[in-house]
XYZ file of C-alpha atoms in Angstrom:
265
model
C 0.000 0.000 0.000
C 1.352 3.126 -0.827
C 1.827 6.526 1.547
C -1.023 8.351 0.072
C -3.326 5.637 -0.011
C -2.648 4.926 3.816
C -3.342 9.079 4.680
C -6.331 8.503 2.536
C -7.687 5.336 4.808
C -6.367 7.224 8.019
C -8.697 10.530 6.635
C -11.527 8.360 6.858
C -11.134 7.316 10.174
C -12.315 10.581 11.921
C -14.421 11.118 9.023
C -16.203 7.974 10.036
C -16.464 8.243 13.630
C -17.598 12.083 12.556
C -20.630 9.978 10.687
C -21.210 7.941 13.561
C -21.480 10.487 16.001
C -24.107 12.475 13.744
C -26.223 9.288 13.357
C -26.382 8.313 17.117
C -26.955 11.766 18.431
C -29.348 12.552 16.304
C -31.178 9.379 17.198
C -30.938 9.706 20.715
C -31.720 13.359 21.200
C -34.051 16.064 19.798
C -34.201 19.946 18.964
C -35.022 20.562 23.032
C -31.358 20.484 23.253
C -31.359 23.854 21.193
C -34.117 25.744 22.672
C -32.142 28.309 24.802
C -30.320 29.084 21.020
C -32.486 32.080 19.260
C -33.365 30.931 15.573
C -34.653 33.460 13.649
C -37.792 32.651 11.261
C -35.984 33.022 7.707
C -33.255 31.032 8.751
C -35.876 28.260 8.758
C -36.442 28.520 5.850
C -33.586 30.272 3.660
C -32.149 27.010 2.460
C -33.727 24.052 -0.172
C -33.498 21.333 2.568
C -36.816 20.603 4.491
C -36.247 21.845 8.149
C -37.122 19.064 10.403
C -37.871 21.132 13.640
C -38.231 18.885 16.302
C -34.840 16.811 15.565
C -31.830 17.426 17.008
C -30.360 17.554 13.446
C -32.662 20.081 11.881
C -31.479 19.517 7.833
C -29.456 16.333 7.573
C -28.379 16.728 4.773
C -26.840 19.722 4.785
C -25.261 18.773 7.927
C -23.458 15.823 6.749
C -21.820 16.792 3.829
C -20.069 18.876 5.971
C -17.814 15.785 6.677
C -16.146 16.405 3.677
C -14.291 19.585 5.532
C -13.596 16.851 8.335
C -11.878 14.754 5.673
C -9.931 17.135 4.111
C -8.458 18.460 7.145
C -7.312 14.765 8.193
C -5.963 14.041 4.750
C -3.949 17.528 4.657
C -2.739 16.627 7.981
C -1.436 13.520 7.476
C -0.027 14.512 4.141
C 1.973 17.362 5.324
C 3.846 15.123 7.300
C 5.784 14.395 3.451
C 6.158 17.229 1.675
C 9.104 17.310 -0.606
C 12.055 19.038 0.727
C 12.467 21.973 -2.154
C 8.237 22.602 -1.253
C 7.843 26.613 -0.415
C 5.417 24.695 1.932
C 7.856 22.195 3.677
C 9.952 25.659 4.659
C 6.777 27.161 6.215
C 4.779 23.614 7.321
C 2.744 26.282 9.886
C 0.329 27.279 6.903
C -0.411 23.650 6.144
C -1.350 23.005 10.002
C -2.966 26.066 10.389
C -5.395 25.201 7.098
C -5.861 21.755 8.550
C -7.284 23.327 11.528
C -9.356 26.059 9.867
C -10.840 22.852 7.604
C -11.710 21.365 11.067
C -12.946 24.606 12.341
C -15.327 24.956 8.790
C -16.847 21.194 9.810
C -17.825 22.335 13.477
C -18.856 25.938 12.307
C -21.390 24.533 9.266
C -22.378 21.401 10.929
C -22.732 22.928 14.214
C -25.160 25.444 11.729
C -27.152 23.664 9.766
C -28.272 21.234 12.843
C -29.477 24.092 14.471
C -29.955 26.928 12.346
C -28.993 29.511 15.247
C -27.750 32.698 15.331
C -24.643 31.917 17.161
C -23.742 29.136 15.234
C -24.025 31.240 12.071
C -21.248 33.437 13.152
C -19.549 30.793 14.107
C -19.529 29.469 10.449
C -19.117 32.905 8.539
C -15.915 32.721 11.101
C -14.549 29.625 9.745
C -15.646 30.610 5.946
C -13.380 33.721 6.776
C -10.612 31.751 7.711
C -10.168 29.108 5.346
C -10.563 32.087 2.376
C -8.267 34.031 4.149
C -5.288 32.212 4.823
C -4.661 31.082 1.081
C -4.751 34.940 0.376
C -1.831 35.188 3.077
C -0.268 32.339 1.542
C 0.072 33.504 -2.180
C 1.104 36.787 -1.096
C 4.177 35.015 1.440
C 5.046 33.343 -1.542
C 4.552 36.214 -4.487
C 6.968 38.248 -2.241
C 9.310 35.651 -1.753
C 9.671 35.053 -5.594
C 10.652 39.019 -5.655
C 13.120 38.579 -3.269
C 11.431 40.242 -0.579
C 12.030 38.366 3.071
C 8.904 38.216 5.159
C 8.755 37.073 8.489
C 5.881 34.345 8.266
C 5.169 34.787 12.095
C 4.283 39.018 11.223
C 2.756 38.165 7.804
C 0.044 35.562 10.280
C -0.287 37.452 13.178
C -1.893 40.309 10.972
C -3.733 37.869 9.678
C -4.485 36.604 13.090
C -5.504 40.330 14.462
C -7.787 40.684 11.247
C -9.608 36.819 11.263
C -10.506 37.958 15.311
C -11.712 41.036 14.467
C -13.770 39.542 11.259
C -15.116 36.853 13.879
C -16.700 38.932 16.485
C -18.074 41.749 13.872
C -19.519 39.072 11.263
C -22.165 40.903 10.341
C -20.059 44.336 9.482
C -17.543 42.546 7.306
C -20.419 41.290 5.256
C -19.875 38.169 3.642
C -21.360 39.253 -0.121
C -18.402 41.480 -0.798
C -15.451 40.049 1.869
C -15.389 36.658 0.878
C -15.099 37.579 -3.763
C -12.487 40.504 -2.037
C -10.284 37.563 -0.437
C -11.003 35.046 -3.361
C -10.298 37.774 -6.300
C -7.174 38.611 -3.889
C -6.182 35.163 -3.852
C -6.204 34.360 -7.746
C -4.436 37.422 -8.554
C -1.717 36.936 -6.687
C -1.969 33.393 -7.691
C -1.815 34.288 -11.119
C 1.070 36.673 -10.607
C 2.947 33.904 -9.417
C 2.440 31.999 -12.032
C 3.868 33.891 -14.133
C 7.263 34.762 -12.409
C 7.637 31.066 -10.907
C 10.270 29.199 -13.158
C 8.507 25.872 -11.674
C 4.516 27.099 -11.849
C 2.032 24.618 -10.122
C 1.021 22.367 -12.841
C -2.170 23.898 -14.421
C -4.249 21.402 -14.040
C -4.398 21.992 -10.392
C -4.864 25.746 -10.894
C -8.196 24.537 -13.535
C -9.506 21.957 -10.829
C -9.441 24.904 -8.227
C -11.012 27.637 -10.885
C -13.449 24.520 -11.249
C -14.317 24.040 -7.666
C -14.934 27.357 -6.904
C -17.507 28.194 -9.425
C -18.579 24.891 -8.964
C -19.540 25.407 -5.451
C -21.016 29.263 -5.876
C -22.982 27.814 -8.541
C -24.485 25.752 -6.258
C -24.735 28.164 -3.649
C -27.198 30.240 -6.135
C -28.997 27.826 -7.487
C -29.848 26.540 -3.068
C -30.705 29.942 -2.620
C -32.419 30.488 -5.993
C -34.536 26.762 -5.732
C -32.924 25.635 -8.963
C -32.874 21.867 -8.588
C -34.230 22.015 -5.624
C -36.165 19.106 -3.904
C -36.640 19.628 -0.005
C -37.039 16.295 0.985
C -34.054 15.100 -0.978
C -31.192 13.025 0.104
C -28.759 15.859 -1.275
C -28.724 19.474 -1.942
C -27.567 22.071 -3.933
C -26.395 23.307 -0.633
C -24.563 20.484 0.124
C -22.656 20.256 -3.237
C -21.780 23.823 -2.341
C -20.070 21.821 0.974
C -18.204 19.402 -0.824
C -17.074 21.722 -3.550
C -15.880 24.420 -0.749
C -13.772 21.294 0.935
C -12.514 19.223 -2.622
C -10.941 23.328 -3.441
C -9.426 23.437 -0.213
C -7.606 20.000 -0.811
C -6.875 21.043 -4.427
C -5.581 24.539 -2.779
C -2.830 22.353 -0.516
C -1.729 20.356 -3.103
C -1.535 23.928 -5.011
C 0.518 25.034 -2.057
C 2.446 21.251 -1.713
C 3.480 22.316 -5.501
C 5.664 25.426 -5.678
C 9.203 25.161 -5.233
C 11.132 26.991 -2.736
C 13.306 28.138 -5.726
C 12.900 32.148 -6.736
């Protein structure tokens, strides 16, 4: 068995048990558990999915594709454990961790969401969405720099990052998502782009393509949730939820995007 096929079987363990957990708690407990969590009306019934009020997981579906952020983050863990020794990445391991975690964060934020529908647990998932869009914008521009010569100190470059992700946690609803999140992912591809360019060993494009594909991918599906194209409420799978696993296949394809460039200017 090879190395990446083991991470891949090791991924699935949490993933799993992440499965298992859903299944019995839902089974075994109902929506009472929420009541002292404010849920306002249209968040009832913003999405496709059929609410189920009383249960403790109030749109199933939409709650367990959020595994696939749960996944991810295993599989990016375990793979950054061998990343080849002329990786930018393997010289700066701390953004591969740190998007691990913010993948892990994303699963508790949306899941935590989308069983409840709650206020609180929406900010808690714009918070992750910020993160995980964010630090790939931090990333490109570490690594744009260091192509131009330009020495950053990775530990100043994250803790403004840091000082900014807080702030855009608490005041969710000031940075508002609709123009923060294409500002961070136009940000991103620019800078992504730029480095294309001046690399002399550019990330193979096909990785860059599968990226540009599961981003418009996924906020296709986001529209067509909100719009009720395709929709079926009492389906086993949503437009929504595509938009979940199309949000966590990117931020795979954006490590091995990061696992690609070379440490050489």
């Amino acid at each position: 068995m090879t190395a990446h096929r083991r991470d891949s079987l090791l991924a699935l363990v949490p993933t799993l048990l992440g499965f298992l957990l859903f299944f019995l708690l839902d089974h075994f407990l109902t929506a009472s558990v929420w009541q002292h969590l404010f849920v306002p009306p249209a968040t009832m019934v913003y999405f496709c999915e059929t609410t189920l009020v009383d249960h403790f997981i109030r749109q199933p579906a939409n709650t367990y594709t959020n595994l696939g952020y749960l996944f991810v983050a295993a599989l990016i863990f375990f793979r950054s454990r061998r990343l080849s020794p002329d990786s930018f990445l393997a010289h700066h391991k701390i953004y591969a961790y740190l998007y691990a975690l913010l993948a892990c964060y994303t699963f508790v934020g949306s899941s935590f969401f989308h069983a409840t529908l709650s206020l609180f647990a929406e900010q808690l998932d714009l918070s992750a969405v910020y993160g995980i869009v964010g630090l790939p914008l931090v990333f490109t521009a570490h690594h744009y720099l260091h192509l131009r010569g330009v020495r950053v100190n990775r530990y100043a470059l994250l803790g403004v990052w840091g000082m900014w992700f807080g702030a855009a946690s608490v005041w969710t609803w000031e940075m508002k998502v609709h123009w923060v999140i294409p500002v961070l992912v136009g940000g991103t591809a620019v800078l992504l782009g730029l480095g294309q360019g001046k690399n002399p060993h550019p990330a193979p494009l096909k990785l860059v393509g599968s990226l540009g594909l599961c981003i418009l991918g996924g906020l296709t599906f986001f529209i067509f949730d909100i719009a009720r194209v395709g929709c079926y409420p009492d389906a086993w799978l949503h437009p929504h939820g595509c938009w979940h696993l199309c949000a966590a296949g990117g931020a795979w394809v954006f490590f091995r995007y990061m696992a690609s460039l070379s440490s050489q200017k």
